[in-house]
Coordinates of C-alpha atoms and ligand atoms in Angstrom, one line a residue:
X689 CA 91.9 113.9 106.9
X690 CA 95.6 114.6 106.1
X691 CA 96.9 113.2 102.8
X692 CA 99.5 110.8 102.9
X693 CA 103.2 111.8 102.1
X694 CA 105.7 109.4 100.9
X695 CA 109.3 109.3 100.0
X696 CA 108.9 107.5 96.8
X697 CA 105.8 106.6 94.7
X698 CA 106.0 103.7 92.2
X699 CA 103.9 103.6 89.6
X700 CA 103.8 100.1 88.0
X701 CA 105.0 97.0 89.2
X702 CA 106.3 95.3 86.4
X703 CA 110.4 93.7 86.6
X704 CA 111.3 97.1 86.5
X705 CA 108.8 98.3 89.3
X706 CA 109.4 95.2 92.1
X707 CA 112.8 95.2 91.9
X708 CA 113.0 98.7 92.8
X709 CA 110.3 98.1 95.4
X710 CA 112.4 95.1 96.9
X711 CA 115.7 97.0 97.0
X712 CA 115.0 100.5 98.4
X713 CA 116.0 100.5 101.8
X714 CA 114.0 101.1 104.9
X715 CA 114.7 104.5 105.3
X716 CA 112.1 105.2 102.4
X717 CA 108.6 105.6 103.1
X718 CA 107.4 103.8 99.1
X719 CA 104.0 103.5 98.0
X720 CA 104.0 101.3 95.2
X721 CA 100.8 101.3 92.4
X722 CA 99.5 98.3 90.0
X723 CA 96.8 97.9 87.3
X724 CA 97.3 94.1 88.3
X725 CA 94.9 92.1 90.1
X726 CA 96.6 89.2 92.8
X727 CA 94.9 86.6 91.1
X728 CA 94.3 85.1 87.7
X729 CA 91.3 87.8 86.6
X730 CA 92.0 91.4 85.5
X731 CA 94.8 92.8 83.6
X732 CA 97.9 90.7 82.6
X733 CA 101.3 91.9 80.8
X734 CA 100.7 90.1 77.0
X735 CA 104.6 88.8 76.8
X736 CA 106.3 86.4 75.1
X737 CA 107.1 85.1 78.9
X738 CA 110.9 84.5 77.6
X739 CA 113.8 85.5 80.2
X740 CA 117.6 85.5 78.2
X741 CA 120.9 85.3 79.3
X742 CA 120.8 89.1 80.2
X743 CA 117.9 88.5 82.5
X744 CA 119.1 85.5 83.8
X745 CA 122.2 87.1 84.9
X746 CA 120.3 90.3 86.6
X747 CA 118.0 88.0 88.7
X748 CA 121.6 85.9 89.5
X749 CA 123.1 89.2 90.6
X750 CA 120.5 89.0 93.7
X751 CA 121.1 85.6 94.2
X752 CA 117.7 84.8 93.3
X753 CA 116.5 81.6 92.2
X754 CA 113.4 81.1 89.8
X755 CA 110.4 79.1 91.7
X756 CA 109.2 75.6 89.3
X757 CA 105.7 77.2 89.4
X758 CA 106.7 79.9 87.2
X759 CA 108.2 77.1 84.7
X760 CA 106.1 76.6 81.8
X761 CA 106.4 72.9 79.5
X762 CA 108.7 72.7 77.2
X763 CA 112.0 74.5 77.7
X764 CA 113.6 75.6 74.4
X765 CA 117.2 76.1 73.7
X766 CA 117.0 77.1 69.9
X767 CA 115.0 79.9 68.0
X768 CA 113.3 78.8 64.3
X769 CA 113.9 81.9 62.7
X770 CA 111.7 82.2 59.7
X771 CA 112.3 84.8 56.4
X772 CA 108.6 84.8 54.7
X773 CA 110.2 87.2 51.9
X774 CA 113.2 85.1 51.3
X775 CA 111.8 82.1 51.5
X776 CA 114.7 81.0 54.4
X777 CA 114.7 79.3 57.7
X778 CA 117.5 79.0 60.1
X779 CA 118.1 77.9 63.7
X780 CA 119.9 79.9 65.9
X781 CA 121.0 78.8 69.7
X782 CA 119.1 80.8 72.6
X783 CA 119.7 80.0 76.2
X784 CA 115.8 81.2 77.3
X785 CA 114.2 80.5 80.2
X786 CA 110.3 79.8 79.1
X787 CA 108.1 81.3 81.8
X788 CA 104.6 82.1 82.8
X789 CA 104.8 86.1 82.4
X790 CA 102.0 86.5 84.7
X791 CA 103.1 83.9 87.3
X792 CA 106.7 86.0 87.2
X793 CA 105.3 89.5 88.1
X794 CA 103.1 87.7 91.1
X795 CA 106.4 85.9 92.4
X796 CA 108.5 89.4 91.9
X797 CA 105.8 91.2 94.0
X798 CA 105.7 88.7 96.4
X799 CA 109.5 89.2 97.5
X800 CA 108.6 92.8 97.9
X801 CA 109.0 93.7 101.7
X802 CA 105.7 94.6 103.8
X803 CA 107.2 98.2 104.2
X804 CA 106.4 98.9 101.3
X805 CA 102.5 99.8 101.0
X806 CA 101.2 97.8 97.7
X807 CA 97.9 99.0 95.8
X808 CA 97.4 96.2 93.5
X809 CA 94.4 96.9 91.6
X810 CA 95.0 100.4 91.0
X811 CA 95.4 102.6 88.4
X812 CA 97.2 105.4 88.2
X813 CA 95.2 108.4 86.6
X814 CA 97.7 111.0 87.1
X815 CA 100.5 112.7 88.1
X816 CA 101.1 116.5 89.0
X817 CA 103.9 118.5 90.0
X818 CA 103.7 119.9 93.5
X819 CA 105.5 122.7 95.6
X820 CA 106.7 119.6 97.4
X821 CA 107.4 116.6 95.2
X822 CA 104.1 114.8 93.2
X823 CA 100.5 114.6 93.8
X824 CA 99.7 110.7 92.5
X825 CA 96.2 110.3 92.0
X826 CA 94.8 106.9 91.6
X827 CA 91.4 104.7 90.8
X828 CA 91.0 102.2 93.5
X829 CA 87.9 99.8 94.0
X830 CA 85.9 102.6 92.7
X831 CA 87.4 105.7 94.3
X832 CA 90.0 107.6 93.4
X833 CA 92.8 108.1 96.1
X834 CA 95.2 110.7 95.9
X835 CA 98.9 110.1 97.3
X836 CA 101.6 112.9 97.6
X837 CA 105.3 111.9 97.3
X838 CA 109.2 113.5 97.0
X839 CA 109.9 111.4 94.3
X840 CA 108.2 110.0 91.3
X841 CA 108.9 106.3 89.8
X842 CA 107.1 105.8 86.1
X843 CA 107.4 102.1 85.9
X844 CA 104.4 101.8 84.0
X845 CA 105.9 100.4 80.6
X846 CA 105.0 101.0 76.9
X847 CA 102.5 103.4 77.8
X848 CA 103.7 105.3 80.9
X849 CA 101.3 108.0 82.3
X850 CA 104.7 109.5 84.0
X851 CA 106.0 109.6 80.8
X852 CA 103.0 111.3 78.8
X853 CA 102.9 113.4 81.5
X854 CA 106.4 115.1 81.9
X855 CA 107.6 114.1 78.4
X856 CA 105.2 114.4 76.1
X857 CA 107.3 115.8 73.5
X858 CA 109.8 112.7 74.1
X859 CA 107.3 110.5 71.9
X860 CA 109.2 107.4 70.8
X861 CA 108.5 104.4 67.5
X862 CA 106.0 102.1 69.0
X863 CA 103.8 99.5 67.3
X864 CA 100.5 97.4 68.3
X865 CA 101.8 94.1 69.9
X866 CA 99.0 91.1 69.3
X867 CA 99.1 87.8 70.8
X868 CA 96.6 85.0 69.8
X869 CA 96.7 81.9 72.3
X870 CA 96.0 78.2 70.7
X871 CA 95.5 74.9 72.2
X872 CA 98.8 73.3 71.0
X873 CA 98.4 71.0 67.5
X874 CA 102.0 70.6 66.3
X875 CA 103.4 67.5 66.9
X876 CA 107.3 69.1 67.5
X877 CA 106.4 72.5 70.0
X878 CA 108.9 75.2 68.6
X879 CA 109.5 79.0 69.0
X880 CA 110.6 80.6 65.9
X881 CA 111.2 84.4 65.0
X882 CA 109.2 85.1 62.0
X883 CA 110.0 88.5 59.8
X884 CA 107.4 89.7 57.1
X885 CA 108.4 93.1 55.8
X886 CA 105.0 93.0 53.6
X887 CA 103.4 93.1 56.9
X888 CA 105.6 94.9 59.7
X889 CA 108.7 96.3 59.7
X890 CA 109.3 95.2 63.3
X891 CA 109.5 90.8 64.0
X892 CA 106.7 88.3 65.5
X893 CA 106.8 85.2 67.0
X894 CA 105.1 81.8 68.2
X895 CA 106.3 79.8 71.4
X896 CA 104.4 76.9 73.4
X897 CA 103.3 77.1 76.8
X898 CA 101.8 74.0 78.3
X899 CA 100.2 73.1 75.7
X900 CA 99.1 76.1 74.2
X901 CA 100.6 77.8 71.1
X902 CA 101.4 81.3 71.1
X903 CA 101.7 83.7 68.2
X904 CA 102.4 87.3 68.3
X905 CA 104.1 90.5 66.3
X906 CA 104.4 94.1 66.8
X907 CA 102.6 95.9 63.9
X908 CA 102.9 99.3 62.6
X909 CA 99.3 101.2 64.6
X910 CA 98.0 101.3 60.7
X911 CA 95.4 98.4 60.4
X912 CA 97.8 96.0 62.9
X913 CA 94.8 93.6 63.0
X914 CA 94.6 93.0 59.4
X915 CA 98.5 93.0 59.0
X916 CA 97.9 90.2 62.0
X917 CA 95.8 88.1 60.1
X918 CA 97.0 88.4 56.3
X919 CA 100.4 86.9 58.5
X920 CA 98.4 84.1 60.2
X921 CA 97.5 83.0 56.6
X922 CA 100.8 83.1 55.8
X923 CA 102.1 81.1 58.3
X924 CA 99.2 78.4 57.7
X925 CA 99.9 78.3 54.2
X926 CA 103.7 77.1 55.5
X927 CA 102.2 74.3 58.0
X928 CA 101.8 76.8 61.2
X929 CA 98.6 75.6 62.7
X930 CA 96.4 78.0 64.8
X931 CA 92.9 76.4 65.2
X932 CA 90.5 77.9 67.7
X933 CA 90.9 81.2 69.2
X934 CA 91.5 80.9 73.7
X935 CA 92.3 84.6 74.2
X936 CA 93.4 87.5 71.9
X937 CA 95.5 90.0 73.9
X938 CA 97.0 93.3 72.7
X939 CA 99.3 96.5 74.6
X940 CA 102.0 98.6 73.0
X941 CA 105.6 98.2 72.6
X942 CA 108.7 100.1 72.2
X943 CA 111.1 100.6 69.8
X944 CA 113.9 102.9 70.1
X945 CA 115.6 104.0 67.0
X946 CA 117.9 106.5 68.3
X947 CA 119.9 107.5 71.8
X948 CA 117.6 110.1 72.2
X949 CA 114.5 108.1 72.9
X950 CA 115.9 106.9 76.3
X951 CA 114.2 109.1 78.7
X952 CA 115.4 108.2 82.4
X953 CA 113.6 111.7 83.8
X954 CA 114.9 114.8 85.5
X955 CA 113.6 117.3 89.0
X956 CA 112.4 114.0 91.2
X957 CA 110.8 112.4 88.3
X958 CA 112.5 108.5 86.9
X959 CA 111.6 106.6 84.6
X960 CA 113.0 102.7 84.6
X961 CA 112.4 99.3 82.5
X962 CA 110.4 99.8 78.9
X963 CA 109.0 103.7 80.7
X964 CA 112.6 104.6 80.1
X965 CA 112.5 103.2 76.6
X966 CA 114.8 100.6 78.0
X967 CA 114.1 97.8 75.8
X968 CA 115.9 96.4 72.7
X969 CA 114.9 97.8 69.4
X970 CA 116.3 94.5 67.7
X971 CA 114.6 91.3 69.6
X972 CA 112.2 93.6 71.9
X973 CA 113.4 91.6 74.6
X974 CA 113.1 94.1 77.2
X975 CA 113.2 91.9 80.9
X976 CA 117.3 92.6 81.4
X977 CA 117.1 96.2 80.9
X978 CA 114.0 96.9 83.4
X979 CA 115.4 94.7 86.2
X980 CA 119.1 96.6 85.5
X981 CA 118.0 100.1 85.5
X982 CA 115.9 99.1 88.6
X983 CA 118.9 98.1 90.2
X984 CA 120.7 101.4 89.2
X985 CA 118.3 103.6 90.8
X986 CA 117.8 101.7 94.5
X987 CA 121.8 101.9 94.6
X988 CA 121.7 105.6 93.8
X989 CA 119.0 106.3 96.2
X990 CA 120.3 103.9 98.3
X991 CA 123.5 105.6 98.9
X992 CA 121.5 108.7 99.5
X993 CA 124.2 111.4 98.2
X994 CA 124.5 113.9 95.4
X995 CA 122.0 114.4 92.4
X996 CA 119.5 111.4 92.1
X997 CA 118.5 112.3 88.5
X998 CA 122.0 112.9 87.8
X999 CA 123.4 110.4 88.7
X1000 CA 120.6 107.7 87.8
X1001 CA 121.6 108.9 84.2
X1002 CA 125.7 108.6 84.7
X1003 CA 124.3 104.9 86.0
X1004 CA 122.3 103.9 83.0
X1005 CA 124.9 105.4 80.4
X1006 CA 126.3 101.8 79.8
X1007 CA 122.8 100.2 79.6
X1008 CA 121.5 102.9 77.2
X1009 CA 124.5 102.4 75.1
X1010 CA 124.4 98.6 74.7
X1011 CA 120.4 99.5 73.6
X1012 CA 122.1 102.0 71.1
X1013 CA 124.6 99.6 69.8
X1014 CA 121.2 97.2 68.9
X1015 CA 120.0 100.1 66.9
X1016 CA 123.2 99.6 64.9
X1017 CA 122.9 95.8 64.8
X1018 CA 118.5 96.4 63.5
X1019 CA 119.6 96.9 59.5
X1020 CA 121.1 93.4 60.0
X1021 CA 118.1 92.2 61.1
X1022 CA 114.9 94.0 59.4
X1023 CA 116.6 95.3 56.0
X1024 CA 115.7 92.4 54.0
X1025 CA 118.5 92.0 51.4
X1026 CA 121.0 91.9 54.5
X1027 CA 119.1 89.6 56.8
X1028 CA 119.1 87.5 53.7
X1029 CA 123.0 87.6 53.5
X1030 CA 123.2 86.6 57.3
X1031 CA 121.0 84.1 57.0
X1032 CA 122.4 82.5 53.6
X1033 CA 125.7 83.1 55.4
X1034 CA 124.7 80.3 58.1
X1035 CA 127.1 82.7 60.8
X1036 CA 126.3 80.8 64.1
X1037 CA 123.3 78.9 62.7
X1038 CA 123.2 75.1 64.0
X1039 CA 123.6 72.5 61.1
X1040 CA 120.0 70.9 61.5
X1041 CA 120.1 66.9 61.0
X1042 CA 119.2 65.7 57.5
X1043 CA 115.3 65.2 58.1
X1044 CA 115.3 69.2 59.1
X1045 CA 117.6 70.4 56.7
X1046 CA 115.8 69.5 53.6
X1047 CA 114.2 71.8 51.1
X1048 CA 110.5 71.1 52.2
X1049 CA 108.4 71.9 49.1
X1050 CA 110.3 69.8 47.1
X1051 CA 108.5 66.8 47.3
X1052 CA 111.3 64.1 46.6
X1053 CA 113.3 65.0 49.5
X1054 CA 110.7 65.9 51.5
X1055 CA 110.8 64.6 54.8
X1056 CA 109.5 61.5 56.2
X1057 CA 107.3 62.7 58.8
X1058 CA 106.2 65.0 56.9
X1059 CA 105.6 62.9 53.9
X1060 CA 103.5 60.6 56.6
X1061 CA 101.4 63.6 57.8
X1062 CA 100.6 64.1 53.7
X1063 CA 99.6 60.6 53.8
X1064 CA 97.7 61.5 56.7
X1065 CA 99.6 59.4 59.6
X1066 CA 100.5 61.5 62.5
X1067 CA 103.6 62.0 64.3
X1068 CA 105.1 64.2 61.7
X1069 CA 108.0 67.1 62.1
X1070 CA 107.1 70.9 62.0
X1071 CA 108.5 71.2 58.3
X1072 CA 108.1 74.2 56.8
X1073 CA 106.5 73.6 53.6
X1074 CA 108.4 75.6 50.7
X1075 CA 111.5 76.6 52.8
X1076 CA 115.0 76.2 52.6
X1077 CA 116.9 75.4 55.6
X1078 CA 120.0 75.3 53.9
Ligands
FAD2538 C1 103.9 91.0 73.3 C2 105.2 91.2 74.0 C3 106.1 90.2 74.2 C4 107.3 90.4 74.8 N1 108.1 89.3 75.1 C5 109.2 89.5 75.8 C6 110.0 88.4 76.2 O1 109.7 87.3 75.9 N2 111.2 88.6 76.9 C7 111.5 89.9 77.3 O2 112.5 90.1 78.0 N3 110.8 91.0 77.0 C8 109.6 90.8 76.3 N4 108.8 91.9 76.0 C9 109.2 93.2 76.5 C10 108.9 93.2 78.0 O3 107.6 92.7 78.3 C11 109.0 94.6 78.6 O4 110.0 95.4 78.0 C12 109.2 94.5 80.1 O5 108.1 93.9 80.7 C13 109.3 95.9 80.7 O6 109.2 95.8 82.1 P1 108.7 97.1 82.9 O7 108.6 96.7 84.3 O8 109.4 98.3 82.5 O9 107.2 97.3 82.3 P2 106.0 96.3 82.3 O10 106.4 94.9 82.4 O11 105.1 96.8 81.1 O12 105.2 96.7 83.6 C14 104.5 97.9 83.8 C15 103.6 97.7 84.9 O13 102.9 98.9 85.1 C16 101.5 98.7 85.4 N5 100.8 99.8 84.9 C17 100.9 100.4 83.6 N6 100.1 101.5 83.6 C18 99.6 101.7 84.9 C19 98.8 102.6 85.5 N7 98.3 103.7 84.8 N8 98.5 102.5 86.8 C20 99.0 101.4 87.5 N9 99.8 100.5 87.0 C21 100.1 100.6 85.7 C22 101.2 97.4 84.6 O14 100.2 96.7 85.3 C23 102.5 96.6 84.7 O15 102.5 95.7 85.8 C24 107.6 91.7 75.3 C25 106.7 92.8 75.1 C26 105.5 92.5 74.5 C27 104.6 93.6 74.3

């Protein structure tokens, strides 16, 4: 039997790899490949499920609209952002969208035209260099399929077989992301920013999700499960509550610390999305940057003229650079002795009504609700015991 040849071979179909998928025109034979089961079972992207402004204004470029299925309860407009060393908390304004991660790949492969042959299911095992493009050899319901193609697509995120494979020496800073799921206890559901230098050098967070609490944090790959936990405690010991485990969930993530760990590929081979190293080094928020570069390489191929490779890289020059510029803006962030300056500063914080504003361990002005949870009434606030909000 003759082994398939296709134009273009995707491999992963994250944001990065359906939008690609979606806007290659017809003129390209694509075979497009996915760890990803259709349904609920199987393997599912652990994300904080958060789209921002950037993201929002990619998926309003196509003049696409979000489905209320992918919606999750409640929508959040602010982010708690919580210094354990400093002892500081601060709200800052963040226009998210609050999604179900899982639900928003399905929808994004869903608006993927039949022409383009889906293996969902599948995983990619490896890739090879050919006299005539790439051999793609993948596991699928037990046997492993091989696919030959002109031109290779690593979409595959944080840990990109394409990558590994033709830039191995391109390694870039990367930490263990862990996400713990909760049935939801706090009275006021939040999402907060939480930074911990004792712990991670890098930020983690908790959001709600219908009802269930979230925490996560990318951890440097020595012990990240113990760092995980001594944080939990923390974060109890300041009225967080976690409760009884649902699911545990962990994958790598990215952090570029310089220009040179954007990687968008060369001879055939691209990389898009977080494969790239497209994500940003300061909030890991990482959904913009996979459905822009996506964008950049259909129009390139698209138009059908000149150097792919080169000019996929000429494209994502201004997108790399913003990433670079967040590099810049990381000291700000992660050094402690500045973030505590910004955050004493109260630049573009929101004044926080009395009740939240208060100085939470001290027990004369604590707050009312919470003084009422003390006295073991519900319907308290989420104070954080101990912290200074202003
Ligand atoms: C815990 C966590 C929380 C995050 N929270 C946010 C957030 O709230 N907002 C935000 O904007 N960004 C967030 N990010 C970053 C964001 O998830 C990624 O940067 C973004 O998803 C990158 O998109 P992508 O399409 O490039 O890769 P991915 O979304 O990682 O998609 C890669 C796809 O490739 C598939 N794949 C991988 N390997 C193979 C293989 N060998 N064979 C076949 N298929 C394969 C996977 O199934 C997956 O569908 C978070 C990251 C982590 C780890």
């Amino acid at each position: 039997m003759m082994t398939p040849m296709y134009d273009v071979a995707i491999i992963g179909l994250g944001p990065a790899g359906s939008t690609l998928a979606r806007l290659l025109e017809t003129r390209y034979r694509v075979i497009a490949i996915d760890k990803k089961s259709a349904g609920e079972n199987g393997f599912q992207k652990p994300c904080g499920g958060l789209i921002s402004g950037d993201a929002q204004k990619a998926l309003a470029s196509f003049d696409l609209t979000l489905p209320k299925d992918i919606l999750v309860d409640p929508q959040i407009f602010a982010v708690k952002t919580i210094d354990l060393k400093s002892r500081l908390i601060r709200h800052y304004q963040r226009c998210y969208i609050n999604l179900d991660r899982h639900r928003f790949d399905r929808w994004l492969e869903s608006i993927i035209p039949d022409r383009v042959e889906v293996h969902q299911n599948s995983s990619c095992i490896s890739v090879e260099r050919t006299e005539k493009g790439f051999s793609v050899s993948y596991a699928e319901g037990g046997k492993t399929q091989t696919v030959f193609a002109r031109y290779l697509v690593g979409a595959d995120g944080a840990n990109s077989v394409v990558r590994r494979t033709f830039y191995p020496a391109r390694k870039i800073r990367h930490y263990l992301s862990i996400q713990q799921w909760f049935p939801e206890t706090h009275p006021n559901p939040f999402y907060s920013c939480i930074f911990d230098p004792e712990t991670s050098d890098c930020c983690s967070w908790s959001i709600s999700k219908n009802r269930q609490f979230i925490f996560g944090g990318a951890f440097p790959l020595d012990h990240p499960r113990e760092r995980f936990e001594r944080q939990k405690k923390k974060l109890e010991q300041i009225g967080f509550r976690f409760g009884k485990v649902v699911k545990t969930e962990a994958c790598l993530v990215l952090r570029p610390s310089s220009f040179r760990d954007f990687c968008c590929g060369r001879d055939g081979v691209f990389l898009i999305g977080e494969a790239a190293g497209l994500i940003s080094p300061s909030s890991l928020e990482g959904i913009s940057s996979a459905i822009n570069s996506a964008k950049e390489l259909s129009r390139v191929m698209n138009r059908g003229i000149g150097d792919f490779n080169q000019r996929y890289r000429a494209k994502t020059r201004s997108l790399r650079f913003k990433l670079f510029l967040k590099i810049l803006k990381c000291p700000f962030m992660y050094q402690p002795f500045l973030r505590k300056l910004v955050m004493k500063s109260g630049i573009q914080s929101i004044k926080m009504t009395a009740s939240e504003t208060e100085y939470f361990g001290n027990t004369e002005s604590i707050c009312p609700s919470v003084r009422l949870a003390r006295l073991g009434i519900n319907g308290e606030r989420d104070g954080m015991k101990g912290f200074r909000n202003k």
